[in-house]
Amino acid sequence: MSSIVAESDVQPGVKQRIRDSRLVQEAQPILRVYVRNRPAVVGAALLFGFGIVAAFAPLIAPFDPLDTNLSRETVFQAPSWGHVFGTDAQGRDVLSRTLYGARIAWQIVLAAIGVAIALGVPLGLLSGYIGGKLDELVIMRVVDAVMALPGLILILAVTGAVGPSITNTMIVIGIVWSPGYARLTRGIVVSIKGDVYVEAARALGASPARIMWRHLLPNAIAPILVLASLSAAGIILVEAGLSFIGAGVQPPTPAWGGMVSDAYNTLIRRNGWPMIGPAGAIILMVIAFNFVGDGIRDAFDPRLRNVR
Amino acid sequence: MGSFLIRRLAQGIVTVVLASILVFFVMRLIPGDPALLLVGTDASAEDIEQVRERLGLNEPLVQQYFNWLAGAVRGDFGPSFTKGTEVSNLMRVALVPSAELAVAGYLFALAFGIPLGIVAGLKPGGPGDYAATGFTMFTLGIPNFVLGIILIWVLAVLLGWLPITGRVGIDEDPVEALKFLVMPMIAVGAGTAAVLARFVRASIMETLNQDYVRTARAKGLRERSVVMRHGMRNALIPVITVAALQIGFLISGAVIVEVVFARPGFGSLLIGGVVGRDYQLIQGMLVVLVTVFVVVNTLADVAYGLADPRIRVG
């Protein structure tokens, strides 16, 4: 914290020079605050675990996730040492499918956030920097309108209509989430674009593109990171819902939402064991993202608490 | 207050109009001829042309939008492509079960979330606080449809206490209707209950740290009246907005829960439309849901403006 206070006393010209080393200097106190936050550390460890599982699923999974075995004895097995989460209606190993599901989850979260940032951040930068009517009457009104809509329903209708697939799911979620990034970035740009160092850069003849990229964007990176980790939890929930209804990732690809749906269809006729793995994975990953998001937010700056 | 109301109302209308444009054109971007959907693939070219003419599909897109909007304002959303009736009829039938579930879920959320938050906020670190924190953590992590399925598994399949899925009208047999409503109600309301509990807890902790509470204690008031008269009343005002804003999320969250419990409401209708690629149905429903969402959120803002005069300026 002390480094931030001290920094505001430094002359603006010098401010720019220390920026390069600042990243390194600031990372340490941030990390120190983060590590003291126990849930945040647990969350990070869980996400790291999910990452390892996703990366090495073929090595870790005891069975092929798509390998069916339809004999009477091999379907609907209760959890045992051979099949820790049991087997599903088609005799597939639920543990293996759950582990592979981590791949799908990470893939969708990263891609959707990527799309949201790629669309929202430049829009927010431009809108905030240019300002005027385009900013206030056009771009921000559209952003408000999209943000006022019930996200899940919008995503559901659009992905259902354009045809469900992993790619469509990622793109549509990303688009629906992007206004949040635009609004956040724009707010930061508006609050700092009158600062002396921005004026100085302009006076030195820097192009608008360069000012936005080199001088405005770096200020927005921390809040964007916080928003990203918090929106990840929401994206997992929405994706699970989509795949559950059949409007997201299509079977037999092992997405957690789809696996819960399969398990639900046979719950009454047989048993609910195949649900434990995917349902538990969704819950753990969402909680982990929430913990990490809160942790990053508090570590970067307590003032960011309203970022959501 | 007057200008605040007008400004908020204008914002709401702009949002609904923008949303309707968005919905309409996104639906039109989707490949496939709606006329073909309506008459089936084995119809003759003339039949298809006739239907296109009747639906106004040969007119320019912008003209089509205004035609549709003019109908929508009067509650006419055109014919459904797959269900053989008007979209407005379908929605009217679906409204009652959905409203029933939304109201029940919301009441559950209020009745469960607010007391939980109060208990937690009055004694931070106490057993009530731990229970509340555990509940919020778990509920914010679990998708509502998964919670619904777990309830079905435990309460209906294993214990056999409640009927599994379906619905009985509350006017037909109130007791039976409530039995069908319990599990979907919890599934829909739990997330909102968690949000409320967390917010109430924070609000109470903050209020009890205020100077006027210290003053009330210092002048020798009994703890009970400090908490009730000075703490609670001020702590619960901001809860109004949060509680009202949750209604919109609750309604959209109910969509999937309805499908899980096979309740014939908006959710089941919408998902039927998505599966059958019934654009007319989807776009009509989306606009109605968006309007409900915006109206509720606007009312939430206005309610907050009424409760706390400081907000009106902003």
XYZ file of C-alpha atoms in Angstrom:
622
model
C 0.000 0.000 0.000
C 2.769 2.425 0.929
C 4.226 2.392 -2.568
C 0.955 3.656 -4.020
C 0.711 6.524 -1.582
C 4.304 7.533 -2.172
C 3.851 7.390 -5.891
C 1.294 10.149 -6.000
C 3.876 12.504 -4.518
C 6.281 11.822 -7.347
C 6.369 14.257 -10.265
C 4.308 13.116 -13.261
C 7.356 13.066 -15.539
C 9.185 10.682 -13.281
C 6.029 8.606 -12.954
C 6.370 7.467 -16.536
C 9.990 6.455 -16.060
C 9.369 4.234 -13.097
C 6.430 2.537 -14.765
C 8.604 -0.243 -16.195
C 9.965 -1.262 -12.857
C 6.660 -0.609 -11.148
C 5.163 -3.844 -12.352
C 7.815 -5.787 -10.525
C 7.698 -3.566 -7.467
C 3.941 -3.613 -7.139
C 3.548 -7.326 -7.728
C 5.158 -8.091 -4.384
C 2.812 -6.243 -2.006
C -0.184 -7.384 -4.072
C 0.936 -10.957 -3.814
C 1.536 -10.544 -0.088
C -2.021 -9.330 0.516
C -3.398 -12.069 -1.701
C -1.548 -14.863 0.055
C -2.877 -13.739 3.440
C -6.432 -14.274 2.153
C -7.040 -17.948 2.851
C -10.101 -18.547 0.637
C -8.291 -16.840 -2.231
C -5.352 -19.202 -1.862
C -7.647 -22.224 -1.704
C -9.470 -20.970 -4.791
C -6.238 -20.471 -6.698
C -5.088 -23.957 -5.738
C -8.386 -25.426 -6.940
C -8.180 -23.602 -10.248
C -4.589 -24.726 -10.654
C -5.803 -28.269 -10.022
C -8.549 -27.923 -12.608
C -5.928 -26.569 -15.000
C -3.634 -29.548 -14.469
C -6.558 -31.914 -14.922
C -7.599 -30.140 -18.105
C -4.090 -30.140 -19.532
C -3.279 -33.752 -18.726
C -6.740 -35.336 -18.865
C -5.636 -38.149 -21.215
C -2.852 -39.116 -18.787
C -4.877 -38.817 -15.595
C -8.224 -40.273 -16.652
C -8.405 -44.006 -15.937
C -10.740 -44.683 -18.882
C -11.650 -43.278 -22.269
C -14.475 -40.750 -21.611
C -16.346 -41.819 -24.739
C -15.903 -45.556 -24.264
C -19.380 -47.063 -23.862
C -20.151 -50.476 -22.459
C -23.784 -51.326 -22.585
C -23.922 -54.650 -20.792
C -26.278 -54.931 -17.838
C -23.538 -55.064 -15.212
C -21.490 -52.130 -16.468
C -24.148 -49.394 -16.574
C -25.281 -47.397 -13.536
C -22.598 -48.699 -11.233
C -22.475 -47.072 -7.826
C -19.155 -45.490 -6.852
C -16.423 -48.081 -6.253
C -12.633 -48.203 -6.345
C -12.719 -49.086 -10.029
C -15.088 -46.255 -10.881
C -14.824 -43.564 -8.221
C -17.903 -41.667 -9.445
C -19.627 -44.787 -10.807
C -20.681 -45.306 -14.425
C -23.440 -43.663 -16.438
C -26.343 -44.953 -18.545
C -23.976 -46.026 -21.279
C -21.434 -47.620 -18.987
C -18.952 -44.765 -19.363
C -16.642 -43.955 -16.449
C -18.015 -40.770 -14.849
C -14.681 -39.807 -13.264
C -12.955 -39.836 -16.640
C -15.745 -37.808 -18.189
C -15.632 -35.309 -15.323
C -11.868 -34.904 -15.738
C -12.231 -34.319 -19.483
C -15.071 -31.901 -18.685
C -12.513 -29.606 -17.040
C -11.033 -29.124 -20.530
C -14.349 -27.944 -21.922
C -14.972 -25.675 -18.937
C -11.561 -23.985 -19.122
C -11.776 -23.730 -22.886
C -15.145 -21.976 -22.767
C -14.232 -19.672 -19.880
C -10.976 -18.534 -21.484
C -12.394 -18.141 -24.973
C -15.541 -16.330 -23.816
C -13.552 -13.917 -21.649
C -11.146 -13.445 -24.555
C -14.012 -12.501 -26.840
C -15.534 -10.204 -24.198
C -12.212 -8.400 -23.653
C -11.387 -8.197 -27.359
C -14.734 -6.559 -28.063
C -15.375 -4.603 -24.883
C -12.006 -3.084 -24.006
C -11.274 -1.375 -27.367
C -14.860 -0.152 -27.476
C -14.531 1.302 -23.971
C -11.154 2.882 -24.807
C -12.479 4.509 -27.964
C -15.767 5.580 -26.468
C -14.122 7.076 -23.408
C -11.278 8.756 -25.290
C -13.337 10.265 -28.082
C -16.216 11.168 -25.773
C -18.985 13.482 -26.913
C -22.265 12.363 -28.407
C -20.981 9.133 -29.904
C -19.900 8.081 -26.430
C -22.839 9.234 -24.359
C -25.765 8.892 -26.711
C -24.825 5.894 -28.841
C -22.239 3.516 -27.434
C -23.106 3.785 -23.760
C -26.846 3.526 -24.403
C -26.329 0.300 -26.360
C -24.070 -0.975 -23.592
C -26.735 -0.130 -21.010
C -29.408 -1.836 -23.072
C -27.449 -5.082 -23.415
C -26.530 -5.038 -19.730
C -30.145 -4.526 -18.756
C -31.172 -7.724 -20.513
C -31.495 -11.081 -18.810
C -28.188 -12.576 -19.957
C -28.981 -16.245 -19.670
C -32.204 -15.933 -21.665
C -30.505 -13.894 -24.375
C -27.645 -16.356 -24.687
C -30.032 -19.267 -24.670
C -32.173 -17.837 -27.463
C -29.247 -16.849 -29.646
C -27.150 -19.997 -29.295
C -30.255 -22.096 -29.745
C -31.123 -20.230 -32.904
C -27.682 -20.090 -34.541
C -27.213 -23.743 -33.735
C -25.614 -25.125 -30.598
C -21.880 -25.856 -30.666
C -18.846 -25.156 -28.502
C -17.697 -22.338 -30.775
C -21.087 -20.619 -30.871
C -21.451 -20.930 -27.120
C -18.078 -19.264 -26.537
C -18.742 -16.441 -28.992
C -22.262 -15.656 -27.817
C -21.311 -15.695 -24.129
C -18.367 -13.445 -24.956
C -20.551 -10.969 -26.831
C -23.143 -10.804 -24.061
C -20.429 -10.300 -21.445
C -18.485 -7.643 -23.430
C -20.537 -4.524 -22.473
C -19.393 -4.931 -18.871
C -15.772 -4.630 -20.008
C -16.623 -1.678 -22.234
C -18.295 0.195 -19.396
C -15.476 -0.535 -16.954
C -12.726 0.523 -19.387
C -14.613 3.622 -20.452
C -15.102 4.703 -16.855
C -11.380 4.472 -16.163
C -10.450 6.260 -19.378
C -12.823 9.134 -18.667
C -11.421 9.544 -15.163
C -7.765 9.717 -16.253
C -7.696 11.151 -19.749
C -7.281 14.676 -18.394
C -4.239 13.708 -16.336
C -1.030 15.594 -16.944
C 0.917 12.673 -18.368
C -1.760 12.114 -21.007
C -1.650 15.816 -21.888
C 2.119 15.619 -22.052
C 2.024 12.651 -24.394
C -0.402 14.497 -26.632
C 1.777 17.599 -26.597
C 4.739 15.481 -27.658
C 2.735 14.427 -30.700
C 1.691 10.922 -29.710
C -1.103 9.536 -31.886
C -4.500 8.785 -30.277
C -3.856 5.082 -30.815
C -0.554 5.318 -28.984
C -2.068 7.319 -26.124
C -4.825 4.778 -25.685
C -2.502 1.797 -25.883
C 0.498 3.063 -23.902
C -1.003 5.530 -21.459
C -4.661 4.729 -20.879
C -4.898 0.946 -21.225
C -2.267 0.090 -18.575
C -4.419 1.831 -15.953
C -7.347 -0.404 -16.793
C -5.530 -3.720 -16.603
C -5.989 -4.405 -12.881
C -9.760 -3.786 -12.848
C -10.145 -5.802 -16.059
C -8.364 -8.705 -14.419
C -10.715 -8.517 -11.441
C -13.770 -8.396 -13.670
C -12.447 -11.354 -15.675
C -12.075 -13.608 -12.666
C -15.493 -12.664 -11.330
C -17.201 -13.134 -14.689
C -15.574 -16.564 -15.051
C -17.832 -17.894 -12.308
C -20.911 -16.574 -14.079
C -19.759 -18.022 -17.389
C -19.351 -21.493 -15.874
C -22.900 -21.314 -14.513
C -24.385 -20.117 -17.804
C -22.490 -22.681 -19.853
C -23.632 -25.457 -17.541
C -27.223 -24.296 -17.947
C -26.916 -24.162 -21.725
C -25.394 -27.612 -22.002
C -28.006 -28.912 -19.581
C -30.834 -27.801 -21.867
C -28.992 -29.027 -24.931
C -28.342 -25.541 -26.314
C -24.616 -25.614 -25.533
C -21.935 -28.257 -25.924
C -23.379 -31.294 -27.655
C -23.084 -34.902 -26.489
C -21.133 -37.121 -26.421
C -18.554 -34.400 -25.618
C -18.260 -34.513 -21.825
C -19.459 -31.070 -20.694
C -20.525 -30.982 -17.050
C -23.933 -29.456 -17.735
C -24.712 -32.095 -20.332
C -23.563 -34.857 -17.970
C -25.933 -33.579 -15.277
C -28.694 -33.634 -17.867
C -27.909 -37.257 -18.807
C -27.863 -38.223 -15.153
C -31.147 -36.429 -14.537
C -32.873 -38.302 -17.350
C -32.103 -41.611 -15.675
C -32.390 -40.449 -12.060
C -35.907 -41.708 -11.497
C -35.575 -44.973 -13.412
C -32.210 -45.988 -11.950
C -30.042 -43.862 -9.627
C -28.432 -40.451 -9.311
C -24.787 -41.485 -8.874
C -23.636 -40.293 -12.328
C -24.561 -36.764 -11.242
C -22.146 -36.473 -8.311
C -18.995 -35.963 -10.400
C -20.116 -33.237 -12.810
C -22.318 -31.414 -10.264
C -19.474 -31.368 -7.723
C -17.050 -30.104 -10.368
C -19.321 -27.216 -11.368
C -19.809 -26.172 -7.743
C -16.097 -26.350 -6.897
C -15.020 -24.413 -9.949
C -17.580 -21.643 -9.458
C -16.668 -21.270 -5.782
C -12.972 -21.245 -6.708
C -13.447 -18.482 -9.274
C -15.471 -16.436 -6.773
C -12.747 -16.789 -4.131
C -10.003 -15.871 -6.568
C -11.969 -12.920 -7.940
C -12.605 -11.527 -4.462
C -8.964 -12.173 -3.538
C -7.525 -10.373 -6.561
C -9.911 -7.481 -6.038
C -8.972 -6.998 -2.410
C -5.268 -7.441 -3.137
C -5.094 -4.939 -5.964
C -6.994 -2.213 -4.261
C -9.728 -2.132 -1.672
C -11.298 0.723 -3.584
C -12.111 -1.641 -6.456
C -14.815 -3.277 -4.389
C -17.504 -1.820 -6.608
C -16.043 -3.205 -9.800
C -18.771 -5.761 -10.274
C -38.535 13.498 -7.645
C -40.576 14.244 -10.773
C -37.586 14.671 -13.073
C -35.943 11.614 -11.567
C -39.026 9.544 -12.389
C -39.206 10.872 -15.940
C -35.511 10.302 -16.565
C -35.678 6.760 -15.255
C -38.801 6.027 -17.297
C -37.213 7.380 -20.483
C -34.132 5.239 -19.895
C -36.329 2.184 -19.481
C -38.201 2.844 -22.716
C -34.969 3.392 -24.654
C -33.638 0.108 -23.304
C -36.729 -1.835 -24.319
C -36.743 -0.324 -27.817
C -33.030 -0.992 -28.331
C -33.525 -4.516 -27.063
C -36.415 -5.109 -29.436
C -34.261 -3.931 -32.377
C -31.443 -6.178 -31.231
C -33.699 -9.196 -30.813
C -35.501 -8.697 -34.110
C -32.407 -8.323 -36.257
C -30.433 -11.066 -34.562
C -33.314 -13.425 -35.207
C -33.404 -12.368 -38.864
C -29.686 -12.988 -39.255
C -30.303 -16.638 -38.648
C -30.286 -18.740 -41.802
C -33.494 -20.478 -42.857
C -36.818 -19.318 -44.290
C -39.535 -18.845 -41.650
C -42.209 -19.490 -44.279
C -40.667 -22.867 -44.976
C -40.839 -23.655 -41.270
C -44.501 -22.764 -41.153
C -45.710 -24.755 -44.155
C -43.233 -27.655 -44.049
C -40.617 -28.717 -46.556
C -42.951 -30.544 -48.964
C -45.076 -27.476 -49.763
C -45.131 -26.112 -53.297
C -43.272 -22.948 -54.252
C -46.568 -21.089 -54.634
C -47.728 -22.034 -51.153
C -44.471 -20.796 -49.717
C -44.719 -17.574 -51.677
C -48.269 -17.091 -50.425
C -47.197 -17.554 -46.812
C -44.283 -15.178 -47.286
C -46.697 -12.604 -48.612
C -49.133 -13.148 -45.719
C -46.407 -12.869 -43.073
C -45.049 -9.768 -44.741
C -41.684 -11.393 -45.302
C -41.317 -9.856 -48.754
C -41.242 -6.345 -47.412
C -38.002 -4.544 -46.575
C -36.492 -5.627 -43.246
C -36.925 -2.260 -41.568
C -40.589 -2.187 -42.626
C -40.991 -5.701 -41.189
C -39.538 -4.528 -37.908
C -42.010 -1.667 -37.612
C -44.915 -3.942 -38.551
C -43.857 -6.389 -35.883
C -43.300 -3.639 -33.308
C -46.728 -2.142 -34.054
C -48.288 -5.544 -33.405
C -46.177 -6.201 -30.324
C -47.254 -2.962 -28.688
C -50.855 -4.156 -28.993
C -49.941 -7.598 -27.664
C -49.930 -9.289 -31.077
C -46.677 -11.149 -31.688
C -47.769 -12.982 -34.820
C -48.292 -16.709 -35.337
C -45.962 -19.300 -33.858
C -44.150 -21.250 -36.594
C -44.329 -24.570 -34.819
C -47.288 -24.609 -32.424
C -50.087 -23.712 -34.836
C -51.424 -20.797 -32.790
C -50.702 -17.187 -31.930
C -47.584 -16.475 -29.858
C -49.657 -14.282 -27.556
C -52.004 -17.194 -26.783
C -49.077 -19.429 -25.912
C -47.642 -16.807 -23.596
C -50.976 -16.176 -21.907
C -51.309 -19.858 -21.053
C -47.712 -20.027 -19.772
C -48.004 -16.903 -17.655
C -49.874 -18.344 -14.661
C -47.527 -21.259 -13.830
C -44.493 -18.994 -14.286
C -45.860 -16.192 -12.159
C -46.798 -18.732 -9.498
C -43.265 -20.085 -9.373
C -41.620 -16.655 -9.462
C -43.758 -15.323 -6.624
C -43.283 -18.433 -4.490
C -39.527 -18.447 -5.113
C -39.247 -14.773 -4.281
C -41.241 -15.089 -1.056
C -39.027 -18.010 -0.075
C -35.916 -15.928 -0.768
C -37.171 -13.030 1.353
C -38.411 -15.212 4.190
C -35.191 -17.217 4.336
C -32.460 -14.830 3.196
C -33.244 -11.747 5.256
C -33.525 -13.445 8.696
C -30.378 -15.431 7.915
C -28.535 -12.221 7.109
C -29.819 -10.558 10.278
C -28.703 -13.437 12.496
C -25.291 -13.437 10.843
C -24.900 -9.660 10.959
C -25.821 -9.267 14.628
C -23.184 -11.749 15.796
C -20.367 -11.899 13.264
C -18.247 -14.960 13.921
C -21.054 -16.686 15.805
C -22.636 -19.985 14.806
C -25.386 -18.216 12.874
C -22.763 -16.354 10.889
C -20.938 -19.581 10.022
C -24.185 -21.209 8.925
C -25.040 -18.199 6.779
C -21.574 -18.042 5.218
C -21.635 -21.748 4.440
C -25.080 -21.457 2.905
C -24.151 -18.454 0.731
C -20.912 -20.011 -0.456
C -22.591 -23.240 -1.466
C -25.636 -21.619 -3.025
C -23.666 -19.105 -5.062
C -21.634 -21.995 -6.471
C -24.451 -24.327 -7.370
C -26.505 -23.777 -10.527
C -30.203 -23.627 -9.627
C -31.082 -26.552 -11.866
C -28.521 -28.754 -10.122
C -29.984 -27.767 -6.764
C -33.416 -28.677 -8.120
C -32.218 -32.099 -9.236
C -30.552 -32.778 -5.896
C -33.820 -31.874 -4.160
C -35.712 -34.242 -6.454
C -33.212 -36.994 -5.789
C -33.332 -36.680 -2.030
C -36.876 -35.521 -1.242
C -38.819 -37.221 -4.004
C -36.888 -40.256 -5.201
C -35.122 -41.431 -2.025
C -37.536 -40.241 0.658
C -40.710 -40.104 -1.407
C -42.049 -37.095 0.492
C -42.935 -34.952 -2.494
C -44.184 -35.538 -6.034
C -41.351 -35.482 -8.560
C -42.395 -33.197 -11.403
C -45.428 -31.536 -12.882
C -47.939 -29.010 -11.637
C -51.401 -28.766 -10.160
C -53.183 -25.432 -10.431
C -53.455 -23.584 -7.130
C -57.155 -22.994 -7.854
C -57.800 -26.708 -8.331
C -56.252 -28.185 -5.186
C -54.206 -25.776 -3.019
C -52.554 -28.440 -0.857
C -51.537 -30.589 -3.790
C -50.390 -27.486 -5.694
C -48.085 -26.484 -2.835
C -46.534 -29.946 -2.744
C -45.584 -29.537 -6.399
C -44.315 -26.037 -5.735
C -41.966 -26.630 -2.786
C -38.896 -27.949 -4.597
C -38.920 -25.642 -7.643
C -39.559 -22.750 -5.274
C -36.428 -23.521 -3.269
C -34.381 -24.099 -6.427
C -35.458 -20.756 -7.875
C -35.198 -18.749 -4.657
C -32.036 -20.098 -3.014
C -29.637 -17.987 -5.088
C -31.578 -14.827 -4.307
C -31.758 -15.826 -0.634
C -27.957 -16.108 -0.596
C -27.461 -12.709 -2.205
C -29.893 -11.152 0.256
C -28.343 -12.849 3.280
C -24.895 -11.638 2.305
C -26.089 -8.117 1.690
C -28.191 -7.863 4.856
C -25.266 -9.152 6.920
C -22.901 -6.516 5.536
C -25.502 -3.781 5.875
C -26.229 -4.597 9.520
C -22.566 -4.834 10.455
C -21.960 -1.462 8.857
C -24.944 0.186 10.490
C -24.064 -1.072 13.967
C -20.699 0.657 13.578
C -22.265 4.051 12.933
C -21.917 6.939 15.343
C -25.632 7.208 16.026
C -25.718 3.600 17.187
C -22.842 4.312 19.547
C -24.702 7.361 20.783
C -27.835 5.308 21.354
C -25.809 2.801 23.377
C -24.010 5.565 25.270
C -27.212 7.194 26.376
C -28.138 3.917 28.011
C -30.774 2.455 25.719
C -31.327 -1.250 26.075
C -29.428 -3.286 23.487
C -32.702 -4.592 22.157
C -34.019 -1.178 21.296
C -30.641 -0.032 19.946
C -30.673 -2.906 17.500
C -34.324 -2.710 16.566
C -34.905 1.033 16.420
C -31.547 2.387 15.295
C -29.753 -0.505 13.679
C -32.289 -2.599 11.854
C -34.377 0.156 10.385
C -31.450 1.911 8.751
C -29.772 -1.304 7.736
C -32.770 -2.625 5.856
C -33.461 0.415 3.646
C -30.774 -0.370 1.059
C -32.003 -3.954 1.052
C -35.085 -2.751 -0.840
C -33.100 -2.108 -4.012
C -31.073 -5.266 -3.854
C -34.210 -7.289 -3.206
C -36.061 -5.637 -6.074
C -33.170 -5.992 -8.499
C -33.115 -9.709 -7.753
C -36.616 -10.189 -9.179
C -35.319 -9.940 -12.728
C -32.564 -12.464 -12.134
C -35.008 -14.741 -10.399
C -37.346 -14.703 -13.390
C -34.607 -15.514 -15.861
C -33.196 -18.147 -13.511
C -36.600 -19.821 -13.338
C -36.383 -20.702 -17.030
C -34.203 -23.766 -16.569
C -35.786 -24.779 -13.268
C -39.166 -24.975 -14.984
C -37.712 -27.421 -17.450
C -36.244 -29.571 -14.675
C -39.594 -29.790 -12.922
C -41.562 -30.128 -16.164
C -43.720 -27.141 -15.284
C -45.618 -25.698 -18.251
C -44.409 -22.091 -18.000
C -42.387 -19.478 -19.863
C -39.179 -21.458 -19.516
C -40.528 -24.611 -21.061
C -42.171 -22.570 -23.819
C -38.982 -20.653 -24.577
C -36.845 -23.751 -24.679
C -39.427 -25.479 -26.858
C -39.116 -22.494 -29.187
C -35.316 -22.698 -29.174
C -35.309 -26.423 -29.913
C -37.895 -26.011 -32.683
C -36.191 -22.868 -34.051
C -39.451 -20.988 -33.745
C -38.050 -17.470 -34.241
C -41.367 -15.737 -33.985
C -42.019 -17.350 -30.609
C -38.479 -16.670 -29.333
C -38.484 -13.025 -30.335
C -41.926 -12.399 -28.876
C -40.988 -14.033 -25.588
C -37.644 -12.254 -25.391
C -39.242 -8.861 -25.814
C -41.840 -9.624 -23.157
C -39.213 -10.919 -20.722
C -36.941 -7.953 -21.377
C -39.832 -5.597 -20.748
C -40.659 -7.304 -17.457
C -36.983 -7.198 -16.511
C -36.656 -3.485 -17.302
C -39.937 -2.543 -15.600
C -38.926 -4.385 -12.434
C -35.476 -2.797 -12.401
C -36.924 0.652 -12.997
C -39.371 0.179 -10.131
C -36.452 -0.934 -7.963
C -34.614 2.287 -8.712
C -37.685 4.380 -8.063
C -38.367 2.579 -4.795
C -34.829 3.310 -3.704
C -35.227 6.928 -4.720
C -38.324 7.117 -2.523
C -36.612 5.472 0.435
C -33.404 7.452 0.200
C -33.665 11.012 -1.135
C -29.910 11.274 -1.702
C -30.129 8.938 -4.705
C -32.441 11.148 -6.755
C -29.730 13.670 -7.496
C -27.358 11.249 -9.233
